[in-house]
XYZ file of C-alpha atoms in Angstrom:
299
model
C -177.431 217.456 -43.506
C -175.485 219.169 -46.134
C -177.920 218.441 -48.964
C -180.807 219.562 -46.911
C -179.061 222.848 -46.409
C -178.433 223.157 -49.972
C -182.211 222.262 -50.985
C -183.331 224.793 -48.453
C -181.118 227.529 -49.927
C -182.288 226.822 -53.457
C -186.100 226.828 -51.904
C -185.478 230.061 -50.117
C -183.533 231.417 -53.442
C -186.454 230.702 -55.733
C -188.954 232.064 -53.264
C -186.984 235.266 -52.529
C -186.769 236.023 -56.305
C -189.900 235.037 -57.334
C -191.605 237.372 -54.985
C -189.322 240.464 -55.780
C -189.431 239.994 -59.540
C -193.386 239.104 -59.796
C -194.200 241.898 -57.538
C -191.770 244.799 -58.730
C -193.281 245.784 -61.924
C -196.884 245.823 -60.181
C -195.635 247.837 -57.454
C -193.733 250.417 -59.720
C -196.950 250.826 -61.583
C -198.913 251.390 -58.443
C -195.987 253.916 -57.335
C -196.281 255.805 -60.596
C -199.971 255.720 -60.241
C -199.995 257.545 -56.905
C -196.683 259.476 -57.016
C -196.506 260.139 -61.067
C -192.936 261.339 -61.128
C -190.520 258.521 -62.747
C -187.326 260.434 -61.911
C -188.353 260.813 -58.081
C -189.068 257.213 -57.736
C -185.819 256.116 -59.574
C -184.108 258.635 -57.534
C -185.018 257.032 -54.072
C -184.658 253.732 -55.810
C -181.117 254.275 -56.570
C -180.213 255.958 -53.439
C -181.602 253.114 -51.260
C -179.814 250.348 -53.505
C -176.449 252.533 -53.316
C -176.762 252.976 -49.394
C -177.455 249.260 -48.993
C -174.418 248.162 -50.968
C -172.268 250.744 -48.839
C -173.810 249.375 -45.509
C -173.030 245.536 -46.950
C -169.251 246.732 -47.454
C -169.024 248.379 -44.045
C -170.557 245.260 -42.641
C -168.419 242.951 -44.364
C -165.066 244.495 -45.521
C -163.679 241.280 -46.783
C -166.317 241.548 -49.511
C -165.248 242.758 -52.892
C -166.992 245.828 -53.227
C -165.014 248.799 -54.667
C -165.979 252.640 -54.454
C -166.256 255.029 -57.277
C -162.927 255.640 -58.896
C -162.337 257.578 -62.410
C -160.554 255.271 -64.142
C -163.662 252.642 -64.025
C -166.271 255.233 -63.685
C -165.490 256.762 -67.086
C -165.994 253.611 -69.185
C -169.021 252.301 -67.243
C -170.624 255.703 -67.580
C -172.007 254.889 -70.888
C -173.352 251.550 -69.670
C -174.819 253.490 -66.822
C -176.590 256.178 -69.113
C -178.100 253.155 -70.987
C -179.180 251.252 -68.047
C -180.773 254.655 -66.538
C -182.660 255.303 -69.689
C -184.168 251.734 -69.991
C -185.272 252.161 -66.462
C -186.761 255.834 -66.979
C -188.662 255.030 -70.011
C -189.908 251.771 -68.566
C -191.206 253.733 -65.425
C -192.412 256.586 -67.476
C -194.498 254.199 -69.955
C -196.290 252.683 -66.720
C -198.267 255.916 -66.268
C -200.147 255.350 -69.236
C -199.743 251.354 -70.230
C -200.861 248.293 -68.324
C -198.154 245.893 -66.574
C -198.758 243.401 -69.529
C -197.839 245.635 -72.270
C -194.142 246.242 -70.624
C -194.070 242.268 -70.513
C -195.031 241.962 -74.090
C -192.611 244.399 -75.145
C -189.699 242.981 -72.956
C -190.494 239.626 -74.492
C -190.114 240.790 -77.940
C -186.539 241.953 -77.184
C -184.704 238.659 -78.266
C -185.912 239.251 -81.677
C -183.735 242.717 -82.123
C -180.966 241.297 -79.954
C -180.501 238.330 -82.261
C -180.117 240.851 -85.300
C -177.990 243.177 -83.296
C -175.592 240.784 -82.131
C -175.314 239.280 -85.829
C -174.718 242.888 -86.961
C -172.278 244.081 -84.037
C -170.729 241.203 -82.722
C -170.819 238.837 -85.592
C -172.632 235.982 -83.758
C -174.751 233.157 -85.397
C -178.470 233.892 -86.346
C -180.564 231.366 -84.294
C -181.537 227.900 -85.674
C -184.776 227.380 -87.676
C -186.561 226.529 -84.482
C -185.280 229.665 -82.768
C -186.567 231.368 -85.967
C -189.983 229.877 -85.534
C -189.974 231.036 -81.867
C -189.369 234.908 -82.502
C -191.856 234.679 -85.328
C -194.468 233.383 -82.617
C -193.341 235.946 -80.052
C -193.905 238.552 -82.882
C -197.283 237.211 -83.604
C -198.267 237.157 -80.145
C -197.282 240.744 -79.481
C -199.047 241.847 -82.753
C -202.497 240.008 -81.327
C -201.842 242.007 -77.926
C -201.263 245.322 -79.550
C -204.295 244.883 -82.112
C -206.660 243.670 -78.958
C -205.278 246.555 -76.417
C -208.327 248.719 -75.564
C -205.896 250.887 -73.461
C -203.920 251.896 -76.198
C -202.263 255.212 -75.851
C -199.622 256.872 -78.153
C -197.563 258.540 -75.058
C -197.396 255.385 -73.517
C -196.437 253.226 -76.777
C -193.839 256.092 -77.560
C -192.022 255.707 -74.140
C -192.440 251.937 -74.913
C -190.615 252.271 -78.030
C -187.560 254.102 -76.394
C -187.635 251.536 -73.654
C -187.259 248.585 -76.381
C -184.254 250.312 -78.271
C -182.478 250.957 -74.990
C -183.256 247.579 -73.430
C -181.804 245.806 -76.596
C -178.774 248.065 -76.658
C -178.216 247.519 -73.009
C -178.123 243.753 -73.535
C -175.716 243.664 -76.114
C -173.741 247.030 -74.917
C -173.375 245.560 -71.403
C -171.994 242.335 -72.317
C -169.249 244.173 -73.671
C -168.597 246.415 -70.898
C -168.759 243.342 -68.288
C -165.933 241.842 -70.357
C -163.739 244.981 -70.610
C -164.122 246.528 -67.214
C -163.495 243.879 -64.490
C -165.508 244.414 -61.296
C -167.587 242.140 -59.099
C -171.306 242.002 -59.223
C -171.810 244.110 -56.017
C -169.316 246.853 -57.293
C -171.256 246.737 -60.460
C -174.308 247.207 -58.528
C -173.098 250.050 -56.590
C -171.554 251.988 -59.836
C -174.868 251.610 -61.759
C -176.793 253.105 -58.891
C -174.580 255.770 -57.522
C -173.977 256.726 -61.314
C -177.553 256.858 -62.037
C -178.282 259.348 -59.085
C -177.520 262.743 -61.197
C -179.436 261.466 -64.050
C -182.384 260.903 -62.308
C -181.953 264.611 -60.863
C -181.237 266.093 -64.328
C -184.559 264.397 -65.519
C -186.631 265.703 -62.870
C -185.346 268.968 -63.271
C -185.956 268.743 -67.343
C -189.389 267.462 -66.630
C -190.548 269.800 -64.034
C -193.077 271.310 -66.907
C -194.867 268.138 -67.448
C -194.874 266.210 -64.068
C -193.925 268.703 -61.281
C -192.817 266.919 -58.096
C -194.587 269.737 -56.370
C -198.068 268.364 -57.526
C -197.832 265.141 -56.060
C -200.040 264.461 -53.296
C -198.128 262.658 -50.660
C -200.842 260.537 -49.189
C -199.925 257.421 -46.771
C -200.623 255.040 -49.913
C -198.085 257.069 -52.112
C -195.493 256.911 -49.400
C -195.863 253.357 -48.955
C -195.810 252.695 -52.621
C -192.479 254.465 -53.305
C -190.875 252.791 -49.990
C -191.937 249.381 -50.796
C -190.753 249.766 -54.393
C -187.226 250.832 -52.821
C -187.066 247.785 -50.473
C -188.168 245.264 -53.336
C -185.559 247.077 -55.624
C -182.657 246.579 -53.236
C -183.888 242.789 -52.454
C -184.056 241.929 -56.077
C -180.289 242.827 -56.773
C -179.480 240.506 -54.246
C -181.973 237.750 -55.269
C -181.187 237.690 -58.807
C -177.335 237.189 -58.246
C -177.940 234.715 -55.474
C -180.325 232.426 -57.579
C -178.060 232.561 -60.682
C -175.444 231.161 -58.293
C -177.477 228.277 -57.041
C -179.292 226.878 -60.338
C -178.847 226.382 -63.732
C -179.476 229.058 -66.609
C -182.420 226.520 -67.671
C -184.089 226.762 -64.022
C -183.477 230.491 -63.828
C -185.426 230.780 -67.265
C -188.146 228.764 -65.943
C -188.324 230.909 -62.526
C -188.542 234.002 -64.955
C -191.700 232.673 -66.957
C -193.410 231.661 -63.690
C -192.590 235.575 -62.489
C -194.333 236.809 -65.301
C -197.215 234.672 -64.951
C -197.630 235.572 -61.110
C -197.180 239.347 -62.049
C -200.242 239.296 -64.550
C -202.199 237.445 -61.738
C -201.422 239.897 -59.371
C -202.076 242.966 -61.284
C -205.414 241.128 -62.476
C -206.446 240.602 -58.765
C -205.480 244.092 -57.274
C -207.553 246.472 -59.797
C -208.865 247.155 -63.268
C -205.913 248.312 -64.806
C -205.327 245.333 -67.091
C -205.570 243.823 -70.502
C -208.780 241.869 -71.931
C -209.062 238.384 -72.513
C -207.403 238.481 -75.886
C -204.743 240.498 -74.647
C -203.993 237.988 -72.235
C -203.904 235.216 -75.089
C -201.436 237.458 -76.932
C -199.055 237.780 -73.580
C -199.287 234.030 -73.021
C -198.156 233.439 -76.538
C -195.319 235.918 -76.126
C -193.956 234.364 -72.697
C -194.471 230.742 -74.019
C -192.735 231.503 -77.366
C -190.276 233.115 -75.517
C -189.254 230.313 -73.380
C -189.203 228.080 -76.034
C -186.742 230.271 -77.630
C -184.388 230.285 -74.450
C -184.419 226.661 -74.355
C -183.766 226.182 -78.163
C -180.824 228.891 -77.657
C -179.368 226.840 -74.548
C -179.148 223.587 -76.841
C -176.862 225.244 -79.353
């Protein structure tokens, strides 16, 4: 009985995370297509997640969920800024680039992370096999960019900004997690609440280029934004839940599956996707990224 319950929990955990992870990027792309305002979409997502955590705290007071305090918000603010800029630049890029392009850029992040961790934290460089895997990732990304028929300067500019901040987040957030003690759900709450004013400032600053008043709120646009909020809240729980249930290697395998499902869904629902050579470059990036994670786990 206990073994069956454990197996059922793992199956449910994998299914929930796979659904959320594989659909969120596509849902955000559709939301940006129908309601092209990154700050507004992010504001609704942050608000939904913050309210969900507050509701969880009210429903289960015994859970370790802290409300905002200045002593913890102050050191956490910079981490939240990096977190917000990652999401903002990612969402803004989705106005101009394919979903596959975002996955390729994200797949290249281990290259910069390995170098940055060596420079700032004194960590060892990857092994020879790890370096080979990183070079293959770079080759796959180069193939994708060269064959990208939807190449747009604006989209790749936002992706470049996203790349800088996602690499910084991967390194800096590790430092914050170690120095600012708080539970996982508290961290989720802080991230989302502190990001709300940043989204409002961004919306005000970008009114000239993408005014909220210009958005046509069709049923499709409202549905896409609401769905992105629901899945955004769900993935917070699903990610933490799955990490608790399975090993790091299994989590990585599920992550690779999610990327492949994301590409499949994006190909099926519309024509805004990469060509055949672009798909080959993308698969090279995903495969080499998986190989790099396996090599890294063995060290």
